[in-house]
């Protein structure tokens, strides 16, 4: 038996403390780490698979200290003691978009290589589920192995710690599952007299699940600033069998076994073994909307326009773009983008997104100012950064523009095709719209009745709000058995016609529905007190299958889940959703209620989902199909849907009041700190954008409509310029319409243009690109394309077209962006006084007093049995100490928002004190959990 001891940390940059606190731990952490490496050349350490830790560490130092620290990082990395990358950060792999998953690993590899030791193993100790294309993404980045904890389930519970994981295109890699958590020998030196026994116990527990004679044991945990060397406490072991190892050596040994490994396919969303927390898809939903907006500006506007400007003038804003990517990816860390953090973290994230949106907007303006110098003064230009031609009319700021744009182009608009329109509102009793694809009617309650002309299918009364009780936490949804569902269906709604001609129509709807104000904990029911949920909708119709819906929802109620609802009436529905680089087919629910085998249940650590989970992730769209009928819902930043009893629900708000609760019937135990989070109730007015595609469009038409929705043309007015140009096209090969493009950007080495995408069809595609290069995600050459390449279903392809800049003379210009770019989805937000409930602060105060009494009682019990070790009682003590500090944090975080400014500093001092004290009992309860077992 070869026992691989891997020392590591899992560094939660922001969770229940902001980064301003946790980053202060880094200098001491690295000082201790360097000291151990210097004293013991055999000691090795994995930096959580993310380079962000190093960035934060270096940023915390003075300039002279920084250079010394860089030298040490390079020294120990080059010695193969310190393992860096392959990611920028430990992102969530289900919520961010395609290019975020790529840039996280591409930039992570680049920065790690600068220090001399890029770890060629994907390292995912805590991510909340995994997207199905991760094997392909890693293989295209030169990484053949991946270790993970959450999301996996084995067929028939034939569990193995090693497995082959295969993406939908057929790409595969060898994976390893942290079967009993990433901390199974954490702080083995804390009780040195039983260190050897702990090793033996862990090996025996894992032996039935091993693929061969290699076992990985992990020593590491959150924010441990003094990592240990377990070999210091294992002098009696045969070092030929047990030694400090690293993930690369471990996987090489797995490969040498030549044993058959179980096959795991596609996305890993199961919470039956270890929780994946599906409620995170809709927690603090405003963060998901902001993330979408920033991703969209970066990938759909900034990067393509950077390629335009480079092609014309030789300018390249690549460094500024990379800096933006790093900061965006930092906000996509799993705890952060999932919205499963304390309120100070979530609110700071919101501010940071808005700051980065300002940076992105200014960068885009800088690029457009250069681009504007190519065009005539006084012209209005339309920019198509998509790979489909645009031949249609659009409305922007009270004007109608007739556009004819080739793919990847910018053109002056003929002034005859710009019309001022009257957007005055006119109340109407009914509204009908008819085009070649469907007939459309607005009902009096604001629902839609749509008839598909090809199949005759009529969707009656679709598009209304439904609301149910929510008593879960930020991690998991939980309803109530007797919960009444409230609906806007049947409510009287104001209907106004804003604009209509032969090409367009715009309808404005306004209404409200009564929903309970809160969950009554005492009576275990929703309150009799009702609040108005006000909503406004703008529905835009045109001559295509696409219907666009903008909505504003003002939420002043607590403890509820609000969805936008589409009854399909399908008899044999098939549900598919877009995820990063693939379209996945899904069942109605995931059943986590099946009992676990006894031997597996004994070894698993951490919370588990325990029932049927209907919440699933999505990216650009979710589609429901029934033979020849199909209804597709598009969203800009909403990432959760449910499909129950032939009804499709898009989650708009999930209002909760706690980071983690102890007792949910949807989860086996708590998931994190029990901290009161009133801002997670989302007492805000939020703006959403959705779309509907009616009917069973072919793949090319569907992708074109999705692009139209997510990447409309950008309109810019040239207010000052001496340029002469009227039209510019990026010289790119025509891509097949079915190919889903995810990136058009400058090559990293500045030698041409990169186009990336995937084949979403179930059949192969022929992609014509003569003279181009097929490259991997790191933009390293794979082969030259003579004429065309055959792209397998769900295969990711990156094409590099070498070209030179025209190097035209730059001409100064002045521009005005006419299109809406930077969007803050929150229109109104409740004040702290409206958000924080005084009754909960009083409840917390009573719980603090209760916890203090329990703590004193446990201490007395330990004193009375001082002569003998009682690990279970010590574990209880550590758990109680942590719970007490979490309760105090809850009180302090909320008091800080309510008190006068002069009292804030003293509260911050108390928070700082808890920050300094909480780590010891947190770590103690983790290693005592293994010891007590």
PDB file of C-alpha atoms in Angstrom, residues 187-408:
ATOM      1  CA  UNK A 187      -4.124  18.333  12.416  1.00  0.00           C
ATOM      2  CA  UNK A 188      -2.893  14.827  12.943  1.00  0.00           C
ATOM      3  CA  UNK A 189      -0.201  16.296  15.180  1.00  0.00           C
ATOM      4  CA  UNK A 190      -2.722  17.884  17.553  1.00  0.00           C
ATOM      5  CA  UNK A 191      -2.959  14.576  19.438  1.00  0.00           C
ATOM      6  CA  UNK A 192       0.389  12.968  18.558  1.00  0.00           C
ATOM      7  CA  UNK A 193      -0.151   9.858  20.673  1.00  0.00           C
ATOM      8  CA  UNK A 194      -2.906   8.665  18.322  1.00  0.00           C
ATOM      9  CA  UNK A 195      -1.464  10.015  15.042  1.00  0.00           C
ATOM     10  CA  UNK A 196      -0.454   6.583  13.757  1.00  0.00           C
ATOM     11  CA  UNK A 197      -3.808   5.138  14.760  1.00  0.00           C
ATOM     12  CA  UNK A 198      -5.609   7.873  12.794  1.00  0.00           C
ATOM     13  CA  UNK A 199      -3.614   7.016   9.674  1.00  0.00           C
ATOM     14  CA  UNK A 200      -4.384   3.320  10.025  1.00  0.00           C
ATOM     15  CA  UNK A 201      -8.073   3.950  10.665  1.00  0.00           C
ATOM     16  CA  UNK A 202      -8.411   6.181   7.598  1.00  0.00           C
ATOM     17  CA  UNK A 203      -6.658   3.676   5.358  1.00  0.00           C
ATOM     18  CA  UNK A 204      -8.883   0.854   6.623  1.00  0.00           C
ATOM     19  CA  UNK A 205     -12.024   2.943   6.086  1.00  0.00           C
ATOM     20  CA  UNK A 206     -11.005   3.760   2.521  1.00  0.00           C
ATOM     21  CA  UNK A 207      -9.564   0.342   1.560  1.00  0.00           C
ATOM     22  CA  UNK A 208     -12.882  -1.140   0.267  1.00  0.00           C
ATOM     23  CA  UNK A 209     -13.255   1.779  -2.143  1.00  0.00           C
ATOM     24  CA  UNK A 210      -9.727   1.974  -3.592  1.00  0.00           C
ATOM     25  CA  UNK A 211      -8.954   1.083  -7.209  1.00  0.00           C
ATOM     26  CA  UNK A 212      -5.566  -0.380  -6.254  1.00  0.00           C
ATOM     27  CA  UNK A 213      -2.725   0.074  -3.803  1.00  0.00           C
ATOM     28  CA  UNK A 214      -2.656   3.898  -3.685  1.00  0.00           C
ATOM     29  CA  UNK A 215      -4.496   5.947  -1.113  1.00  0.00           C
ATOM     30  CA  UNK A 216      -4.563   9.752  -0.745  1.00  0.00           C
ATOM     31  CA  UNK A 217      -4.871  11.259   2.740  1.00  0.00           C
ATOM     32  CA  UNK A 218      -5.321  15.014   3.076  1.00  0.00           C
ATOM     33  CA  UNK A 219      -4.036  17.320   5.780  1.00  0.00           C
ATOM     34  CA  UNK A 220      -5.529  20.768   5.409  1.00  0.00           C
ATOM     35  CA  UNK A 221      -8.471  23.037   6.236  1.00  0.00           C
ATOM     36  CA  UNK A 222      -9.794  26.599   5.882  1.00  0.00           C
ATOM     37  CA  UNK A 223      -7.547  29.450   6.996  1.00  0.00           C
ATOM     38  CA  UNK A 224      -5.060  27.294   8.924  1.00  0.00           C
ATOM     39  CA  UNK A 225      -2.080  29.656   9.149  1.00  0.00           C
ATOM     40  CA  UNK A 226       0.261  27.062  10.655  1.00  0.00           C
ATOM     41  CA  UNK A 227       0.180  24.010   8.357  1.00  0.00           C
ATOM     42  CA  UNK A 228       1.814  20.928   9.812  1.00  0.00           C
ATOM     43  CA  UNK A 229       4.118  18.261   8.482  1.00  0.00           C
ATOM     44  CA  UNK A 230       2.382  14.981   9.384  1.00  0.00           C
ATOM     45  CA  UNK A 231       5.681  13.073   9.048  1.00  0.00           C
ATOM     46  CA  UNK A 232       6.844  14.769  12.247  1.00  0.00           C
ATOM     47  CA  UNK A 233       4.348  12.568  14.122  1.00  0.00           C
ATOM     48  CA  UNK A 234       4.720   9.285  12.203  1.00  0.00           C
ATOM     49  CA  UNK A 235       8.254   8.184  12.953  1.00  0.00           C
ATOM     50  CA  UNK A 236       7.235   4.550  13.320  1.00  0.00           C
ATOM     51  CA  UNK A 237       5.905   4.173   9.781  1.00  0.00           C
ATOM     52  CA  UNK A 238       7.784   2.572   6.900  1.00  0.00           C
ATOM     53  CA  UNK A 239       8.612   5.551   4.666  1.00  0.00           C
ATOM     54  CA  UNK A 240       8.565   3.347   1.577  1.00  0.00           C
ATOM     55  CA  UNK A 241       4.807   3.009   2.140  1.00  0.00           C
ATOM     56  CA  UNK A 242       4.015   6.438   3.558  1.00  0.00           C
ATOM     57  CA  UNK A 243       5.449   9.815   2.567  1.00  0.00           C
ATOM     58  CA  UNK A 244       4.632  13.425   1.825  1.00  0.00           C
ATOM     59  CA  UNK A 245       3.400  13.356  -1.742  1.00  0.00           C
ATOM     60  CA  UNK A 246       1.716  15.629  -4.254  1.00  0.00           C
ATOM     61  CA  UNK A 247      -1.263  15.266  -6.631  1.00  0.00           C
ATOM     62  CA  UNK A 248       0.921  14.732  -9.706  1.00  0.00           C
ATOM     63  CA  UNK A 249       2.821  11.814  -8.138  1.00  0.00           C
ATOM     64  CA  UNK A 250      -0.417  10.310  -6.802  1.00  0.00           C
ATOM     65  CA  UNK A 251      -2.080  10.334 -10.236  1.00  0.00           C
ATOM     66  CA  UNK A 252       1.021   8.971 -11.948  1.00  0.00           C
ATOM     67  CA  UNK A 253       0.855   6.044  -9.551  1.00  0.00           C
ATOM     68  CA  UNK A 254      -2.848   5.580 -10.302  1.00  0.00           C
ATOM     69  CA  UNK A 255      -1.960   5.427 -14.003  1.00  0.00           C
ATOM     70  CA  UNK A 256       0.703   2.789 -13.365  1.00  0.00           C
ATOM     71  CA  UNK A 257      -1.866   0.496 -11.733  1.00  0.00           C
ATOM     72  CA  UNK A 258      -3.427  -0.166 -15.148  1.00  0.00           C
ATOM     73  CA  UNK A 259      -6.692  -1.080 -13.429  1.00  0.00           C
ATOM     74  CA  UNK A 260     -10.135  -0.643 -14.937  1.00  0.00           C
ATOM     75  CA  UNK A 261     -11.868   2.380 -13.400  1.00  0.00           C
ATOM     76  CA  UNK A 262     -15.619   3.061 -13.242  1.00  0.00           C
ATOM     77  CA  UNK A 263     -16.935   5.478 -15.874  1.00  0.00           C
ATOM     78  CA  UNK A 264     -18.683   8.678 -14.764  1.00  0.00           C
ATOM     79  CA  UNK A 265     -20.312  10.748 -17.513  1.00  0.00           C
ATOM     80  CA  UNK A 266     -21.337  14.377 -17.819  1.00  0.00           C
ATOM     81  CA  UNK A 267     -22.279  16.912 -15.177  1.00  0.00           C
ATOM     82  CA  UNK A 268     -21.979  16.082 -11.493  1.00  0.00           C
ATOM     83  CA  UNK A 269     -24.986  17.549  -9.684  1.00  0.00           C
ATOM     84  CA  UNK A 270     -25.812  14.799  -7.178  1.00  0.00           C
ATOM     85  CA  UNK A 271     -26.008  15.769  -3.523  1.00  0.00           C
ATOM     86  CA  UNK A 272     -26.711  12.274  -2.217  1.00  0.00           C
ATOM     87  CA  UNK A 273     -23.111  11.623  -1.115  1.00  0.00           C
ATOM     88  CA  UNK A 274     -22.095  15.219  -0.411  1.00  0.00           C
ATOM     89  CA  UNK A 275     -24.242  18.346  -0.725  1.00  0.00           C
ATOM     90  CA  UNK A 276     -24.062  20.487  -3.846  1.00  0.00           C
ATOM     91  CA  UNK A 277     -26.481  23.056  -2.359  1.00  0.00           C
ATOM     92  CA  UNK A 278     -28.896  23.645  -5.284  1.00  0.00           C
ATOM     93  CA  UNK A 279     -30.450  26.608  -3.460  1.00  0.00           C
ATOM     94  CA  UNK A 280     -27.272  28.553  -4.240  1.00  0.00           C
ATOM     95  CA  UNK A 281     -28.578  28.984  -7.794  1.00  0.00           C
ATOM     96  CA  UNK A 282     -31.185  31.495  -6.581  1.00  0.00           C
ATOM     97  CA  UNK A 283     -29.682  32.939  -3.380  1.00  0.00           C
ATOM     98  CA  UNK A 284     -29.036  36.697  -3.540  1.00  0.00           C
ATOM     99  CA  UNK A 285     -30.104  36.620  -7.169  1.00  0.00           C
ATOM    100  CA  UNK A 286     -28.987  40.193  -7.836  1.00  0.00           C
ATOM    101  CA  UNK A 287     -25.362  38.964  -7.749  1.00  0.00           C
ATOM    102  CA  UNK A 288     -26.062  36.532 -10.609  1.00  0.00           C
ATOM    103  CA  UNK A 289     -27.609  39.338 -12.674  1.00  0.00           C
ATOM    104  CA  UNK A 290     -24.606  41.603 -12.127  1.00  0.00           C
ATOM    105  CA  UNK A 291     -22.244  38.768 -12.997  1.00  0.00           C
ATOM    106  CA  UNK A 292     -24.069  38.144 -16.273  1.00  0.00           C
ATOM    107  CA  UNK A 293     -23.886  41.822 -17.192  1.00  0.00           C
ATOM    108  CA  UNK A 294     -20.136  42.053 -16.632  1.00  0.00           C
ATOM    109  CA  UNK A 295     -19.453  38.757 -18.436  1.00  0.00           C
ATOM    110  CA  UNK A 296     -21.612  39.914 -21.335  1.00  0.00           C
ATOM    111  CA  UNK A 297     -19.801  43.254 -21.733  1.00  0.00           C
ATOM    112  CA  UNK A 298     -16.423  41.512 -21.620  1.00  0.00           C
ATOM    113  CA  UNK A 299     -17.139  38.696 -24.063  1.00  0.00           C
ATOM    114  CA  UNK A 300     -19.763  40.220 -26.353  1.00  0.00           C
ATOM    115  CA  UNK A 301     -18.493  43.797 -26.612  1.00  0.00           C
ATOM    116  CA  UNK A 302     -15.029  44.570 -25.217  1.00  0.00           C
ATOM    117  CA  UNK A 303     -13.091  41.611 -26.623  1.00  0.00           C
ATOM    118  CA  UNK A 304     -14.527  41.674 -30.179  1.00  0.00           C
ATOM    119  CA  UNK A 305     -14.198  45.467 -30.390  1.00  0.00           C
ATOM    120  CA  UNK A 306     -10.610  45.187 -29.161  1.00  0.00           C
ATOM    121  CA  UNK A 307     -10.041  42.912 -32.177  1.00  0.00           C
ATOM    122  CA  UNK A 308     -11.648  45.545 -34.454  1.00  0.00           C
ATOM    123  CA  UNK A 309      -9.446  48.332 -33.081  1.00  0.00           C
ATOM    124  CA  UNK A 310      -6.312  46.193 -33.343  1.00  0.00           C
ATOM    125  CA  UNK A 311      -7.111  45.216 -36.921  1.00  0.00           C
ATOM    126  CA  UNK A 312      -7.561  48.868 -37.911  1.00  0.00           C
ATOM    127  CA  UNK A 313      -4.940  50.680 -35.824  1.00  0.00           C
ATOM    128  CA  UNK A 314      -2.728  48.142 -34.049  1.00  0.00           C
ATOM    129  CA  UNK A 315      -4.007  49.036 -30.574  1.00  0.00           C
ATOM    130  CA  UNK A 316      -4.369  46.181 -28.111  1.00  0.00           C
ATOM    131  CA  UNK A 317      -6.016  46.564 -24.712  1.00  0.00           C
ATOM    132  CA  UNK A 318      -5.220  42.959 -23.749  1.00  0.00           C
ATOM    133  CA  UNK A 319      -3.579  43.708 -20.390  1.00  0.00           C
ATOM    134  CA  UNK A 320      -6.544  45.776 -19.199  1.00  0.00           C
ATOM    135  CA  UNK A 321      -8.907  43.039 -20.372  1.00  0.00           C
ATOM    136  CA  UNK A 322      -6.937  40.379 -18.487  1.00  0.00           C
ATOM    137  CA  UNK A 323      -7.028  42.502 -15.329  1.00  0.00           C
ATOM    138  CA  UNK A 324     -10.814  42.709 -15.653  1.00  0.00           C
ATOM    139  CA  UNK A 325     -11.046  38.951 -16.100  1.00  0.00           C
ATOM    140  CA  UNK A 326      -9.009  38.305 -12.957  1.00  0.00           C
ATOM    141  CA  UNK A 327     -11.257  40.560 -10.876  1.00  0.00           C
ATOM    142  CA  UNK A 328     -14.436  39.065 -12.364  1.00  0.00           C
ATOM    143  CA  UNK A 329     -13.208  35.515 -11.720  1.00  0.00           C
ATOM    144  CA  UNK A 330     -12.409  36.487  -8.128  1.00  0.00           C
ATOM    145  CA  UNK A 331     -16.086  37.392  -7.671  1.00  0.00           C
ATOM    146  CA  UNK A 332     -17.058  33.997  -9.111  1.00  0.00           C
ATOM    147  CA  UNK A 333     -15.475  32.050  -6.232  1.00  0.00           C
ATOM    148  CA  UNK A 334     -18.007  29.402  -5.206  1.00  0.00           C
ATOM    149  CA  UNK A 335     -19.082  30.934  -1.892  1.00  0.00           C
ATOM    150  CA  UNK A 336     -19.303  34.393  -3.461  1.00  0.00           C
ATOM    151  CA  UNK A 337     -21.214  34.016  -6.723  1.00  0.00           C
ATOM    152  CA  UNK A 338     -23.417  31.384  -5.065  1.00  0.00           C
ATOM    153  CA  UNK A 339     -24.579  34.031  -2.604  1.00  0.00           C
ATOM    154  CA  UNK A 340     -23.919  31.712   0.359  1.00  0.00           C
ATOM    155  CA  UNK A 341     -22.032  34.233   2.461  1.00  0.00           C
ATOM    156  CA  UNK A 342     -22.651  36.659   5.294  1.00  0.00           C
ATOM    157  CA  UNK A 343     -24.331  39.940   4.377  1.00  0.00           C
ATOM    158  CA  UNK A 344     -21.119  42.047   4.547  1.00  0.00           C
ATOM    159  CA  UNK A 345     -19.586  39.778   1.886  1.00  0.00           C
ATOM    160  CA  UNK A 346     -22.646  39.786  -0.395  1.00  0.00           C
ATOM    161  CA  UNK A 347     -23.065  43.565  -0.128  1.00  0.00           C
ATOM    162  CA  UNK A 348     -19.357  44.143  -0.771  1.00  0.00           C
ATOM    163  CA  UNK A 349     -19.619  41.903  -3.817  1.00  0.00           C
ATOM    164  CA  UNK A 350     -22.484  44.009  -5.141  1.00  0.00           C
ATOM    165  CA  UNK A 351     -20.392  47.163  -4.753  1.00  0.00           C
ATOM    166  CA  UNK A 352     -17.415  45.470  -6.418  1.00  0.00           C
ATOM    167  CA  UNK A 353     -19.474  44.351  -9.410  1.00  0.00           C
ATOM    168  CA  UNK A 354     -20.711  47.910  -9.876  1.00  0.00           C
ATOM    169  CA  UNK A 355     -17.135  49.229  -9.626  1.00  0.00           C
ATOM    170  CA  UNK A 356     -15.972  46.740 -12.266  1.00  0.00           C
ATOM    171  CA  UNK A 357     -18.908  47.610 -14.511  1.00  0.00           C
ATOM    172  CA  UNK A 358     -17.703  51.218 -14.357  1.00  0.00           C
ATOM    173  CA  UNK A 359     -14.191  50.065 -15.307  1.00  0.00           C
ATOM    174  CA  UNK A 360     -15.593  47.979 -18.172  1.00  0.00           C
ATOM    175  CA  UNK A 361     -17.719  50.846 -19.464  1.00  0.00           C
ATOM    176  CA  UNK A 362     -14.755  53.255 -19.436  1.00  0.00           C
ATOM    177  CA  UNK A 363     -12.573  50.692 -21.232  1.00  0.00           C
ATOM    178  CA  UNK A 364     -15.264  50.188 -23.864  1.00  0.00           C
ATOM    179  CA  UNK A 365     -15.605  53.957 -24.324  1.00  0.00           C
ATOM    180  CA  UNK A 366     -11.832  54.194 -24.812  1.00  0.00           C
ATOM    181  CA  UNK A 367     -11.939  51.536 -27.536  1.00  0.00           C
ATOM    182  CA  UNK A 368     -14.970  53.079 -29.234  1.00  0.00           C
ATOM    183  CA  UNK A 369     -13.299  56.479 -29.214  1.00  0.00           C
ATOM    184  CA  UNK A 370     -10.432  54.970 -31.238  1.00  0.00           C
ATOM    185  CA  UNK A 371     -12.857  53.110 -33.485  1.00  0.00           C
ATOM    186  CA  UNK A 372     -14.889  56.295 -33.970  1.00  0.00           C
ATOM    187  CA  UNK A 373     -11.887  57.953 -35.612  1.00  0.00           C
ATOM    188  CA  UNK A 374     -12.387  55.653 -38.614  1.00  0.00           C
ATOM    189  CA  UNK A 375     -15.899  57.009 -39.318  1.00  0.00           C
ATOM    190  CA  UNK A 376     -17.330  60.305 -40.512  1.00  0.00           C
ATOM    191  CA  UNK A 377     -18.359  62.965 -38.061  1.00  0.00           C
ATOM    192  CA  UNK A 378     -22.097  63.059 -37.468  1.00  0.00           C
ATOM    193  CA  UNK A 379     -22.662  59.470 -38.453  1.00  0.00           C
ATOM    194  CA  UNK A 380     -24.416  56.889 -36.340  1.00  0.00           C
ATOM    195  CA  UNK A 381     -22.741  53.507 -36.503  1.00  0.00           C
ATOM    196  CA  UNK A 382     -24.062  50.073 -35.611  1.00  0.00           C
ATOM    197  CA  UNK A 383     -21.611  47.450 -34.396  1.00  0.00           C
ATOM    198  CA  UNK A 384     -22.352  43.769 -34.821  1.00  0.00           C
ATOM    199  CA  UNK A 385     -20.014  41.723 -32.631  1.00  0.00           C
ATOM    200  CA  UNK A 386     -21.923  38.541 -33.421  1.00  0.00           C
ATOM    201  CA  UNK A 387     -21.194  35.935 -36.089  1.00  0.00           C
ATOM    202  CA  UNK A 388     -24.625  36.186 -37.757  1.00  0.00           C
ATOM    203  CA  UNK A 389     -25.636  38.959 -40.164  1.00  0.00           C
ATOM    204  CA  UNK A 390     -28.168  41.469 -38.814  1.00  0.00           C
ATOM    205  CA  UNK A 391     -30.935  42.510 -41.196  1.00  0.00           C
ATOM    206  CA  UNK A 392     -33.679  43.965 -39.081  1.00  0.00           C
ATOM    207  CA  UNK A 393     -35.002  46.991 -37.276  1.00  0.00           C
ATOM    208  CA  UNK A 394     -34.357  47.791 -33.644  1.00  0.00           C
ATOM    209  CA  UNK A 395     -35.715  50.436 -31.278  1.00  0.00           C
ATOM    210  CA  UNK A 396     -33.408  52.388 -28.980  1.00  0.00           C
ATOM    211  CA  UNK A 397     -34.154  55.576 -27.024  1.00  0.00           C
ATOM    212  CA  UNK A 398     -37.262  56.524 -28.970  1.00  0.00           C
ATOM    213  CA  UNK A 399     -35.806  55.857 -32.408  1.00  0.00           C
ATOM    214  CA  UNK A 400     -36.195  53.054 -34.891  1.00  0.00           C
ATOM    215  CA  UNK A 401     -33.053  51.965 -36.773  1.00  0.00           C
ATOM    216  CA  UNK A 402     -33.025  49.868 -39.915  1.00  0.00           C
ATOM    217  CA  UNK A 403     -29.844  47.751 -39.831  1.00  0.00           C
ATOM    218  CA  UNK A 404     -27.996  45.728 -42.464  1.00  0.00           C
ATOM    219  CA  UNK A 405     -24.826  44.399 -40.860  1.00  0.00           C
ATOM    220  CA  UNK A 406     -22.494  41.582 -41.915  1.00  0.00           C
ATOM    221  CA  UNK A 407     -21.068  39.389 -39.142  1.00  0.00           C
ATOM    222  CA  UNK A 408     -18.328  41.024 -37.045  1.00  0.00           C
TER     223      UNK A 408
END
